[in-house]
Tab-separated table of C-alpha atoms in Angstrom:
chain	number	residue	atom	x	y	z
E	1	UNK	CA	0.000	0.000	0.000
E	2	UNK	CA	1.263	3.112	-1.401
E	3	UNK	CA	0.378	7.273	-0.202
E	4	UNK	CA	-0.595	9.099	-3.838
E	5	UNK	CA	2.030	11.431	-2.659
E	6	UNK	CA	4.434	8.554	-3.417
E	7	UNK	CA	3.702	8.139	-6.696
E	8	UNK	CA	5.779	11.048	-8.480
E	9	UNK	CA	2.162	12.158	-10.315
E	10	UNK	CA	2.169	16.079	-11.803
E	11	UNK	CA	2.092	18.590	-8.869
E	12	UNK	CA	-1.816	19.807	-9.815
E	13	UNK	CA	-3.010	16.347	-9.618
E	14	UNK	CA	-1.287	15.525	-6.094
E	15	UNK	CA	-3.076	19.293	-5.010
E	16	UNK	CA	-6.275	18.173	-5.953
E	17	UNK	CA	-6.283	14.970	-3.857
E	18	UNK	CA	-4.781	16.530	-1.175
E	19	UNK	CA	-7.703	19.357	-1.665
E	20	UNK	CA	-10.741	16.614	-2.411
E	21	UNK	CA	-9.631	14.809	1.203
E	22	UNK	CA	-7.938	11.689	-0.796
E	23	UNK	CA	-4.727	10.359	1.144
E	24	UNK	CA	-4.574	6.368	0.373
E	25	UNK	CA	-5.779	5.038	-2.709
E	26	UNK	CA	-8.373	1.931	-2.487
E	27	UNK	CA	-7.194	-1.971	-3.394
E	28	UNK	CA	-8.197	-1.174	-7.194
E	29	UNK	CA	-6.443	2.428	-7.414
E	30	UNK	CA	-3.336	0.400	-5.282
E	31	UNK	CA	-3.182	-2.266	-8.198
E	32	UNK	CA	-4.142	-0.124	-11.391
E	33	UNK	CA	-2.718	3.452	-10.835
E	34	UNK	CA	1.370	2.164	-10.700
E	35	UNK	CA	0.707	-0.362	-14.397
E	36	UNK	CA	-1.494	2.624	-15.825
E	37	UNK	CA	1.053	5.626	-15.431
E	38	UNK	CA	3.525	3.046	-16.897
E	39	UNK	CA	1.339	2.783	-19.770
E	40	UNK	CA	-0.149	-0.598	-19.728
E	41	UNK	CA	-3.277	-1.474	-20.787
E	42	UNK	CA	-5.633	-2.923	-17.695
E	43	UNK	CA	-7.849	-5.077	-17.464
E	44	UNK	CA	-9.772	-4.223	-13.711
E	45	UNK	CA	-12.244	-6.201	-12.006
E	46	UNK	CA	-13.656	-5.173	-8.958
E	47	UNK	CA	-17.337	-4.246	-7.899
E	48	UNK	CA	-19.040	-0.840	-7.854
E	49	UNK	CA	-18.021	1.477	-5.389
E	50	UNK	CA	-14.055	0.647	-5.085
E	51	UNK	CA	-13.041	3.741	-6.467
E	52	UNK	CA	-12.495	2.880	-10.469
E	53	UNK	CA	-12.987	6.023	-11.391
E	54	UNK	CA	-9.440	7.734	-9.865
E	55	UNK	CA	-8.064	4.190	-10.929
E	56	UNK	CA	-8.316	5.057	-14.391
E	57	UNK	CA	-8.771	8.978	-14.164
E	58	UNK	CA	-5.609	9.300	-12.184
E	59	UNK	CA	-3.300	7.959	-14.679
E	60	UNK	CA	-5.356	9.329	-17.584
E	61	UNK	CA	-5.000	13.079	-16.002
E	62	UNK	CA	-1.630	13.005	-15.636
E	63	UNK	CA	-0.287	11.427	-18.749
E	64	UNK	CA	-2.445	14.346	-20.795
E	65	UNK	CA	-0.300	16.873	-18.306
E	66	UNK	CA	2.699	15.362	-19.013
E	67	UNK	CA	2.073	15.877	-23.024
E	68	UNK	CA	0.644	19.462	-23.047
E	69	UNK	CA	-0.252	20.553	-26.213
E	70	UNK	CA	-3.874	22.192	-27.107
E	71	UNK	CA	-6.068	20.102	-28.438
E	72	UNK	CA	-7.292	20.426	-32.339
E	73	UNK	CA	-11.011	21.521	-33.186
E	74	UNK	CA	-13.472	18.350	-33.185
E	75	UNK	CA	-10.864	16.210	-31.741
E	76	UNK	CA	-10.279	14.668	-28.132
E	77	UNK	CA	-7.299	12.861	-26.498
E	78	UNK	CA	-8.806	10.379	-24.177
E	79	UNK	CA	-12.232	8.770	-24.738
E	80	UNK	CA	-13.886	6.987	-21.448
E	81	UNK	CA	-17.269	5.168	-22.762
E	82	UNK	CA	-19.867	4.458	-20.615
E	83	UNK	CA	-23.422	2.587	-20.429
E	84	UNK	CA	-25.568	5.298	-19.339
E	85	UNK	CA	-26.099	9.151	-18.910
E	86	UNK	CA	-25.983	8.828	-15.144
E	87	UNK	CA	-22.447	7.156	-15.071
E	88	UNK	CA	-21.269	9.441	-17.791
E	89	UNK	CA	-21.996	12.622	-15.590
E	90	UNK	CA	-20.680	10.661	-12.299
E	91	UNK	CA	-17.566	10.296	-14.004
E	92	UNK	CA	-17.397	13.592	-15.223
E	93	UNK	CA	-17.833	15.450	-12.104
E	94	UNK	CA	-15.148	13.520	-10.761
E	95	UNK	CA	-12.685	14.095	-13.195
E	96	UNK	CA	-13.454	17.894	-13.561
E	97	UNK	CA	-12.810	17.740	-9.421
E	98	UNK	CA	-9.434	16.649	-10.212
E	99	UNK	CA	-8.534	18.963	-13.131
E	100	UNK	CA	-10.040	22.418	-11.670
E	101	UNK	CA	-7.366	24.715	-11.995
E	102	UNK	CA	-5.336	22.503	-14.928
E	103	UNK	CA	-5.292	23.585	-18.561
E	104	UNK	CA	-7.903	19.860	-19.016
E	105	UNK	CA	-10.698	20.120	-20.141
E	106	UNK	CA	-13.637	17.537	-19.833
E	107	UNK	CA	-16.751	17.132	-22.566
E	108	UNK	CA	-19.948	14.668	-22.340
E	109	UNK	CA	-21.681	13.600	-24.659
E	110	UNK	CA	-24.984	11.738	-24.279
E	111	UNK	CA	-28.038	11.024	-25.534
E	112	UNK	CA	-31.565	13.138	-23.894
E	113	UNK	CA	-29.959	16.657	-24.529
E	114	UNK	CA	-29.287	19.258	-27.291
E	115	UNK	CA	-27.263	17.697	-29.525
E	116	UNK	CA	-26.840	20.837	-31.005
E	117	UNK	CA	-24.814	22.435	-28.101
E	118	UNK	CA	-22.772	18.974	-27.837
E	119	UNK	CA	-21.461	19.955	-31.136
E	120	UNK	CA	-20.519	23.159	-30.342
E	121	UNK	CA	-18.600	22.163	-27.204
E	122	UNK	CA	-16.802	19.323	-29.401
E	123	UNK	CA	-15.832	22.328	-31.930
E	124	UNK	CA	-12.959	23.637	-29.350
E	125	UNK	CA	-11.855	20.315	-29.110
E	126	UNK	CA	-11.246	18.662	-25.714
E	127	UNK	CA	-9.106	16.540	-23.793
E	128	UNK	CA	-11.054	13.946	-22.105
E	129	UNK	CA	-14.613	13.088	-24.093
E	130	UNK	CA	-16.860	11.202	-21.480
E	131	UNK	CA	-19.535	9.195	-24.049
E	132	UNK	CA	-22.092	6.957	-24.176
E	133	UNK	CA	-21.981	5.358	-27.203
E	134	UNK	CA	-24.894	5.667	-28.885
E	135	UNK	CA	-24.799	9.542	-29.106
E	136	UNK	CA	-20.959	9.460	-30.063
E	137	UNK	CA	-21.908	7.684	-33.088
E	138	UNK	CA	-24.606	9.982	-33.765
E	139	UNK	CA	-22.091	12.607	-33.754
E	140	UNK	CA	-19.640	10.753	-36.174
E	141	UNK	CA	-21.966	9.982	-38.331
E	142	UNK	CA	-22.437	13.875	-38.561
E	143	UNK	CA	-18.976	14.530	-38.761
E	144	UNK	CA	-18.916	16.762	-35.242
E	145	UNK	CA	-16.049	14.507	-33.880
E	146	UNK	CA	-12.834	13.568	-34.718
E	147	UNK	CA	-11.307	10.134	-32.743
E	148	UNK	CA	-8.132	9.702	-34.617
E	149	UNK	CA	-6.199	11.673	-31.881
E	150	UNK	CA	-7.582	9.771	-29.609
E	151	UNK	CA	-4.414	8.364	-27.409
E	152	UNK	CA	-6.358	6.363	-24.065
E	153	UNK	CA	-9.479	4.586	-24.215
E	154	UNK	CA	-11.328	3.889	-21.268
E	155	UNK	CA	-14.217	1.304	-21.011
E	156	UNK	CA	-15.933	1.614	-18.147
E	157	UNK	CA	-18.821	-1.151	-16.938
E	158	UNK	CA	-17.771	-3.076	-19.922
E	159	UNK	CA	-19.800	-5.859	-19.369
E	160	UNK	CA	-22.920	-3.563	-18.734
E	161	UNK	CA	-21.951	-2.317	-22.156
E	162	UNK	CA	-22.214	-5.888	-23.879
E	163	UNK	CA	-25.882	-6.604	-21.688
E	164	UNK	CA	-27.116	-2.946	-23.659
E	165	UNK	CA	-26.370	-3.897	-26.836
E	166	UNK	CA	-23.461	-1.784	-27.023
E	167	UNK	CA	-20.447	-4.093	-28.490
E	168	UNK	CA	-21.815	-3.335	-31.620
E	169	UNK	CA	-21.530	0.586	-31.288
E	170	UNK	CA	-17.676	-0.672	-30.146
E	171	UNK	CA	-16.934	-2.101	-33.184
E	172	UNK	CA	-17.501	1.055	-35.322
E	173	UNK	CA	-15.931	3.472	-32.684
E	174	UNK	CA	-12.515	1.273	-32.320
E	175	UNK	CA	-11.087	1.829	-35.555
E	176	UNK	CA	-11.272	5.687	-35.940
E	177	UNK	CA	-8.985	5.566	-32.631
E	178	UNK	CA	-5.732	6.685	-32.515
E	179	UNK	CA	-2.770	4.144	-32.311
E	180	UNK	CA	-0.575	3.135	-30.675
E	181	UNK	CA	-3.124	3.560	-27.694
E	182	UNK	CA	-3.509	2.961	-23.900
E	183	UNK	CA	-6.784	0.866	-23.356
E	184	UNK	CA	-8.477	0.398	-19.789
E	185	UNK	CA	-11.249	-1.873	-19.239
E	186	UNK	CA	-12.589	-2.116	-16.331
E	187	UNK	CA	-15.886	-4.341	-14.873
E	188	UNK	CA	-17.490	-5.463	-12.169
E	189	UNK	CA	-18.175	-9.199	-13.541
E	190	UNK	CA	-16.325	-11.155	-16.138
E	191	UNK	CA	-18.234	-12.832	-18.549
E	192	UNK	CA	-17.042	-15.090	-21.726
E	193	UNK	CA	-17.662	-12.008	-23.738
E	194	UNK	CA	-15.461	-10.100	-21.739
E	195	UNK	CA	-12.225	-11.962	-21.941
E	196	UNK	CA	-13.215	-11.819	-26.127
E	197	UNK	CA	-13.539	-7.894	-25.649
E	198	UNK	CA	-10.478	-7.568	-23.977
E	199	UNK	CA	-8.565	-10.182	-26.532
E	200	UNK	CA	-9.808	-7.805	-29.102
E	201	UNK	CA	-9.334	-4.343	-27.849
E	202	UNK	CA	-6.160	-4.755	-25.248
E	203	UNK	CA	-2.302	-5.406	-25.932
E	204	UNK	CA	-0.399	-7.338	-23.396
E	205	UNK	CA	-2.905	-6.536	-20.623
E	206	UNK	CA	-2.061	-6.263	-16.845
E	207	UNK	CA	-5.160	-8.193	-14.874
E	208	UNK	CA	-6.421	-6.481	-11.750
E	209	UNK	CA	-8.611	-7.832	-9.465
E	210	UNK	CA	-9.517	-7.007	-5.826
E	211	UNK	CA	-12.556	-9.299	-5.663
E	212	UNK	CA	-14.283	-12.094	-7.168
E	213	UNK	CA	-16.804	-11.119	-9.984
E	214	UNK	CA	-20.509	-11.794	-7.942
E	215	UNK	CA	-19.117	-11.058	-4.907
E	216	UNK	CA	-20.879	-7.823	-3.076
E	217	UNK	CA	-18.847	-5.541	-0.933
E	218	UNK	CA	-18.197	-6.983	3.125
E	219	UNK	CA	-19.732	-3.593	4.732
E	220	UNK	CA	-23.129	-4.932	2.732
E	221	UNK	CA	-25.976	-6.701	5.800
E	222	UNK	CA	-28.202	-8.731	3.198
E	223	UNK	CA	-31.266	-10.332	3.892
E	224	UNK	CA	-34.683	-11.129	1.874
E	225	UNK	CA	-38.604	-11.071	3.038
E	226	UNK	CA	-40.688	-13.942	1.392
E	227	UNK	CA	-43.916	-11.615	0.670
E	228	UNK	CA	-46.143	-12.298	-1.961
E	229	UNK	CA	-46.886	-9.350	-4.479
E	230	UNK	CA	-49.997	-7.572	-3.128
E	231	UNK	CA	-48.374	-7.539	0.424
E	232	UNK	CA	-45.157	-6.057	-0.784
E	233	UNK	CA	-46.520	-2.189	-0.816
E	234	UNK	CA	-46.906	-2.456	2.751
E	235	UNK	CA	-44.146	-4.026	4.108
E	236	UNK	CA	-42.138	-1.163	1.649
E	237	UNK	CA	-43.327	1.120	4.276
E	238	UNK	CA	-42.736	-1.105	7.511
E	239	UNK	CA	-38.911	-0.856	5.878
E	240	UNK	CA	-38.777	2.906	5.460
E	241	UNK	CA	-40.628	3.782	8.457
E	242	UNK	CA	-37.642	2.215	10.902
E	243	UNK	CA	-35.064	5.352	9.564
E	244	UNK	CA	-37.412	7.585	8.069
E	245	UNK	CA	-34.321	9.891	7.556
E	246	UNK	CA	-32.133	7.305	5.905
E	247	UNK	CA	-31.486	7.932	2.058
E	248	UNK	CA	-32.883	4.711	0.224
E	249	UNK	CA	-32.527	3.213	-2.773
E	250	UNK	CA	-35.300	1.417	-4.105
E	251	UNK	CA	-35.461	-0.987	-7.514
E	252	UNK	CA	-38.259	-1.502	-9.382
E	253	UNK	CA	-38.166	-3.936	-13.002
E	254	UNK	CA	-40.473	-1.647	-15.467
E	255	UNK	CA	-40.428	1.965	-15.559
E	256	UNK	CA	-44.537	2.204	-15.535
E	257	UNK	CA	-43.704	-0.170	-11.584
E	258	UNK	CA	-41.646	2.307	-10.888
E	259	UNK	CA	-43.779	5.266	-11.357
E	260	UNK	CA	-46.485	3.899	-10.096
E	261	UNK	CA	-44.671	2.874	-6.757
E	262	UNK	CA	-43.535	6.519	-6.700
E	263	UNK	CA	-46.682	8.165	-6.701
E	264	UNK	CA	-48.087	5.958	-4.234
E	265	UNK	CA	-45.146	6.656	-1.806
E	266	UNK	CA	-45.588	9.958	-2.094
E	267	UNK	CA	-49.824	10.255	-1.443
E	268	UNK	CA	-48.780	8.326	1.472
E	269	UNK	CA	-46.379	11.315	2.869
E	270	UNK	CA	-43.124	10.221	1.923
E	271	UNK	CA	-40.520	12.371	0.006
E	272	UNK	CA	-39.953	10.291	-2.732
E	273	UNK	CA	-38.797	11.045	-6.512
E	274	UNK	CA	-37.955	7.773	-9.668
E	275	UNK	CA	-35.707	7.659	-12.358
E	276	UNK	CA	-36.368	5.477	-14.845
E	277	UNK	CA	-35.974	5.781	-18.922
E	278	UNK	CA	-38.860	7.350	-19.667
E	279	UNK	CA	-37.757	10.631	-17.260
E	280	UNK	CA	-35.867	13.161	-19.288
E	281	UNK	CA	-32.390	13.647	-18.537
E	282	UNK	CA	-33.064	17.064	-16.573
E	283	UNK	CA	-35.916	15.051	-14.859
E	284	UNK	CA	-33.618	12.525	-14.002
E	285	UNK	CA	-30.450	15.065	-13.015
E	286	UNK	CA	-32.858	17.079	-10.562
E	287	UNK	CA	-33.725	13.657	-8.337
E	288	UNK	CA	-30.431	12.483	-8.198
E	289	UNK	CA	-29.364	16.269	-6.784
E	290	UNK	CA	-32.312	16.067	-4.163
E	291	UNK	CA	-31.693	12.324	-3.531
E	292	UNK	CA	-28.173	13.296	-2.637
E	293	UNK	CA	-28.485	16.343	-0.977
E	294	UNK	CA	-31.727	14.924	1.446
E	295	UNK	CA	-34.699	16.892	0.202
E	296	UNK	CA	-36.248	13.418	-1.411
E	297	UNK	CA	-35.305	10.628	1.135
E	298	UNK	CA	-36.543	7.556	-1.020
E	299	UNK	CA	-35.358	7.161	-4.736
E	300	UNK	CA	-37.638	4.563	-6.609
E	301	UNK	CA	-35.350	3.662	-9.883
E	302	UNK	CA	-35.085	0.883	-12.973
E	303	UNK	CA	-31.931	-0.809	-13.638
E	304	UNK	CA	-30.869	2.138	-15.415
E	305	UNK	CA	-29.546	3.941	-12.137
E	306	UNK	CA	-27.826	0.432	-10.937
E	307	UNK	CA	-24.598	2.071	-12.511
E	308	UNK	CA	-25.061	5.723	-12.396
E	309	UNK	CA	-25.407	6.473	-8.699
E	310	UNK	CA	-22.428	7.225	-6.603
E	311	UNK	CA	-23.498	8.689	-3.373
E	312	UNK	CA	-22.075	7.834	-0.248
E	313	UNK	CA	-24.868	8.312	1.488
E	314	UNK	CA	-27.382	6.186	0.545
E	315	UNK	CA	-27.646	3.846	3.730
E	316	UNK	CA	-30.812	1.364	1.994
E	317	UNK	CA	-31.096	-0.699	-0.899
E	318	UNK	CA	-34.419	-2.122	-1.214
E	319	UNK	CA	-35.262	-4.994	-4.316
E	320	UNK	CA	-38.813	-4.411	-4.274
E	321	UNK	CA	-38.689	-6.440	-7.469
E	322	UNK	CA	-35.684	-8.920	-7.694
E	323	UNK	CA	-33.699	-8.227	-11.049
E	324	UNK	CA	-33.795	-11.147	-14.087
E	325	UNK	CA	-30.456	-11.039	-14.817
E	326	UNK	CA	-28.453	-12.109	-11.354
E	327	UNK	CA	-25.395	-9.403	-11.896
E	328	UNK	CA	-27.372	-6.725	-11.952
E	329	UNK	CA	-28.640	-7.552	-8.329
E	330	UNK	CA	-24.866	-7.217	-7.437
E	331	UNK	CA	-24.761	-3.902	-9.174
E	332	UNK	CA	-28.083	-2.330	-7.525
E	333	UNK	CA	-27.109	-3.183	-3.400
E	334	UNK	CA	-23.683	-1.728	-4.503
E	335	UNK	CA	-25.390	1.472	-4.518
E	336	UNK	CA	-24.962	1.691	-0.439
E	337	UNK	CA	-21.756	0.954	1.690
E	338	UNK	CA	-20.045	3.019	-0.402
E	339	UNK	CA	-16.554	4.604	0.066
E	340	UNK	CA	-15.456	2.502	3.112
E	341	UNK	CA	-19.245	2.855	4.501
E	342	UNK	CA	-21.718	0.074	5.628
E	343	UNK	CA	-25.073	-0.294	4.199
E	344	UNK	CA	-27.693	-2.829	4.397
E	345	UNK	CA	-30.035	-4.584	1.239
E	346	UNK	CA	-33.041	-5.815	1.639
E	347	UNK	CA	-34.498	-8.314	-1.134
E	348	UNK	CA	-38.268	-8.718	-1.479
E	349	UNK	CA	-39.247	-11.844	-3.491
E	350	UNK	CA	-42.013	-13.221	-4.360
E	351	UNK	CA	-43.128	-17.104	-4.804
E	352	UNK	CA	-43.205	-16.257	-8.506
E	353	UNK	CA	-39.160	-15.126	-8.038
E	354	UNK	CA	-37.896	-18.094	-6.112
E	355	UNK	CA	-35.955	-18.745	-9.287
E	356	UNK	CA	-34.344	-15.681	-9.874
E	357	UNK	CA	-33.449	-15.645	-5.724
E	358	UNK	CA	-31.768	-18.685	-6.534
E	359	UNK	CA	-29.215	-17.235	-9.599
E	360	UNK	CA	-28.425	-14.185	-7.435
E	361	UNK	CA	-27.423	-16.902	-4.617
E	362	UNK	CA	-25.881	-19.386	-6.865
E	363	UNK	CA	-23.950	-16.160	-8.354
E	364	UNK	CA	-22.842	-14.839	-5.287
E	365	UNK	CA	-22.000	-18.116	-3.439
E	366	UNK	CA	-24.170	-17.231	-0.375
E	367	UNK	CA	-27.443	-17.799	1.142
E	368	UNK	CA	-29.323	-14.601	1.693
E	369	UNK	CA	-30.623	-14.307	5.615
E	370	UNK	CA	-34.217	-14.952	5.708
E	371	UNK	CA	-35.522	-11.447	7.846
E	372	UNK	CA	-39.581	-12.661	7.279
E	373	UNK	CA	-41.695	-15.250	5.629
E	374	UNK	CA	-40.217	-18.774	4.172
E	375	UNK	CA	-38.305	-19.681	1.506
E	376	UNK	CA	-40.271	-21.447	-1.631
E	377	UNK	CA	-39.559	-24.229	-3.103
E	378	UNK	CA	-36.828	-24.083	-5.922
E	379	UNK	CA	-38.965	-24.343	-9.506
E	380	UNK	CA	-42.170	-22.664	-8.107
E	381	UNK	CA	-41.059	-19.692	-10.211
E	382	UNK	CA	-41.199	-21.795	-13.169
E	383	UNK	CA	-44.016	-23.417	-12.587
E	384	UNK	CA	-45.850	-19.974	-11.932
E	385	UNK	CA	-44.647	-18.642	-14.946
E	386	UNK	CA	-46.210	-21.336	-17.317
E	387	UNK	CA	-49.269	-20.442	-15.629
E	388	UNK	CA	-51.992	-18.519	-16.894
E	389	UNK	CA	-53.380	-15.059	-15.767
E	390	UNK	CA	-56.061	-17.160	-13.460
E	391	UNK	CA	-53.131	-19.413	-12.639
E	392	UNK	CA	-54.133	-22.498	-14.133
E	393	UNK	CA	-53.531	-23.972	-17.098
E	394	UNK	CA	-52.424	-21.277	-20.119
E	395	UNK	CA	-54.713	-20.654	-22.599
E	396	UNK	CA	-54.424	-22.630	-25.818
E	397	UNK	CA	-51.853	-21.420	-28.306
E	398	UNK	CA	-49.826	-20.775	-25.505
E	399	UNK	CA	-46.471	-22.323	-25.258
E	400	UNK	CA	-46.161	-25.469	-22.666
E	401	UNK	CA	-48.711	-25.955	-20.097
E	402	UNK	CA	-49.764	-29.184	-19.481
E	403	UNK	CA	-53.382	-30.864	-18.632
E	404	UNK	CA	-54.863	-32.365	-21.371
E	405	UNK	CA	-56.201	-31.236	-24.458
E	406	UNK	CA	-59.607	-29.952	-25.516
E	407	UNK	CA	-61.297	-32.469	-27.584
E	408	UNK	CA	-61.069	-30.994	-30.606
E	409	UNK	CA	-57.578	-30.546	-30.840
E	410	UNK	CA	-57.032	-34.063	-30.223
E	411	UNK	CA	-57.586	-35.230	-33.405
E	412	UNK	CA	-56.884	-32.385	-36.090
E	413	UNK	CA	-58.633	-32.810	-39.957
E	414	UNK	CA	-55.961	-33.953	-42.298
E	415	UNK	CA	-54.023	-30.821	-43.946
E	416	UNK	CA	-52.823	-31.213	-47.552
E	417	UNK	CA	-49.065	-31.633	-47.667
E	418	UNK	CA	-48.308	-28.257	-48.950
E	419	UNK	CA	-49.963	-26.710	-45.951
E	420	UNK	CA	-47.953	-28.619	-43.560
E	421	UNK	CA	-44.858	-27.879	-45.158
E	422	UNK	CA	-46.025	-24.319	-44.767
E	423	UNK	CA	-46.401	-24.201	-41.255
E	424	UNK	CA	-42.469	-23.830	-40.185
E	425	UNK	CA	-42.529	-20.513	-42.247
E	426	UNK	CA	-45.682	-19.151	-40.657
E	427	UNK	CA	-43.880	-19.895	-37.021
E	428	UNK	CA	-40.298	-18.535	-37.923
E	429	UNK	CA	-41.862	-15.478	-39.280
E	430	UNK	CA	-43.474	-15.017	-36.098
């Protein structure tokens, strides 16, 4: 373990840690910082909250110091991409923190504002472009940005990248970079498609990791109530009523749940705001800013904000809807215990989730604390799935079900040949 005094970086940068309160650098920044200013590509893995951002952002900053030099119109030196808005902003803020008073400058571009005024900020040029990278291509494909000066690449939540889609936006971005560059991955899980990203897009790569991918930070107090849907509004509010004052984190899977959650929080007194993807991006800006500062107490948020909110002090994650895919359940309760804090998550789950309690378990290697209720049986969630609305047997048409069939289906009329050989078309096309 190293002081960042002790790491010979530019004199601005070591003023604005000393300035920003940072002294020791976290297991991530310990590993990453001394390969990065040496100019090795990384590949990190380590769960949210570590401190990735001054892993990569340290390094970045002071290599760009080190060269000088004004950057040309439309062009940019580094490029970080990342998954969403929220994350892109997050990261932002903290690198402007570092470079106040430096000759860097820091751009974002994403998608939900002007991107009229985006092009005018890219038409100074800039040192560090932030990006999502949907809206990045939107602006090559206009011809607003040039990338071949690009020097560092930074991926950040890479593998939340390939679950949006992303890798194909990746493959058109990569090749307008500049080369020879620095690339930085970094992610909080390592999936097959990750170790083929970084085979395609890193050179000799030094592996960090300070924890295993699925594993949630040790300051996190799990545990899960067995409630059935209808009765999960109220025991929401048993759970918020114990620290009324306690900033809380709650996930919801569909942005109309969500909403709908939210407005019912809030008839019932509480000072409660969502973010979700159909908010704008000033919608979603403004609750984030009251979330943090304590004017709205409970934040009801989709998987979009799983990624995109660092704040230290959010002391309750609540799953009032468990996640499908098991990672992102290790994403959302790393939203508390933040920063060397402890935090606590509280899972609700359904007999119709049993399932997907089981992949976040199986994931994780654990066995979430029962705090009410009993566990179900493993498959019930399957089982209810196949059911109908009524919960019996699904309609016909419907795919599986079981119980026998209605008379007349049992023995079809005889179909000339052509019109069975038709049938695989008809259900492809579907």
């Amino acid at each position: 373990m190293f002081d960042f005094d002790m790491l010979g970086l530019q004199p601005a940068l070591n003023d604005a840690l000393k300035r920003t309160g940072f002294s020791e650098p976290t297991p991530i920044q310990n590993q990453a910082i001394p390969l990065a200013l040496e100019g090795h590509d990384i590949l990190g893995l380590a769960q949210t909250g570590t401190g990735k951002t001054l892993a990569f952002g340290l390094p970045l900053i002071d290599h760009l110091l080190a060269a000088r030099g004004k950057p040309e119109p439309k062009t940019a030196k580094a490029l970080i991409l990342a998954p969403t808005r929220e994350l892109v902003n997050q990261i932002a803020d903290s690198l402007r923190t570092l470079t106040d008073g430096t000759p860097i400058r820091v751009v974002t571009v994403v998608g939900g504002q002007s991107i009229g005024r985006q092009i005018n900020m890219l038409s100074r040029g800039t040192d560090i472009l932030v990006a999502t990278p949907g809206r990045l291509i939107d602006l090559m494909d206009r011809g607003s940005v040039d990338l071949r000066t690009v020097k560092h690449l930074v991926l950040d939540e890479a593998d939340q990248m390939l679950d949006l889609g992303f890798i194909h936006a990746l493959r058109r971005i990569a090749p307008k970079l500049g080369t020879p560059r620095q690339t930085m991955l970094f992610s909080a899980t390592m999936p097959k498609q990750m170790e083929e990203l970084s085979s395609a897009y890193l050179t000799n790569p030094r592996k960090v990791q300070v924890s295993p991918p699925g594993k949630a930070a040790d300051k996190i107090t799990q545990s899960v109530h067995f409630v059935e849907k209808p009765a999960k509004p109220s025991k929401l509010r048993e759970v918020l009523s114990r620290d009324p004052d306690a900033l809380t984190l709650v996930f919801a899977r569909t942005k109309h749940g969500a909403e709908k959650l939210m407005k019912g929080l809030v008839a019932d007194g509480y000072n409660a705001a969502s973010i979700h993807g159909n908010k704008s991006q000033g919608q979603r800006d403004r609750a984030i800013k009251a979330f943090r500062d304590g004017t709205i107490t409970t934040l009801v948020a989709t998987d979009v904000a799983a990624r995109g909110i660092d704040i230290p002090g959010v002391s309750y994650v609540v799953n009032y809807d468990l996640p499908e895919v098991a990672d992102n359940y290790v994403h959302r309760i790393g939203r508390t215990a933040r920063a060397g804090r402890e935090g606590e998550a509280i899972a609700f789950c359904a007999s119709d989730e049993g399932d997907l309690l089981y992949q976040i378990e199986k994931l994780m290697k654990i066995e979430i604390p029962v705090a009410s209720g009993s566990r179900p049986e493993r498959g019930a969630g399957e089982r209810s799935n196949r059911r109908g609305p009524s919960g019996g047997q699904r309609r016909r048409g419907g795919s599986g079900g079981g119980g026998k069939k209605p008379a007349a289906a049992a023995k079809p009329a005889s179909k000339p040949a052509s019109a069975k050989r038709r049938r695989p078309r008809r259900g492809r096309a579907a």
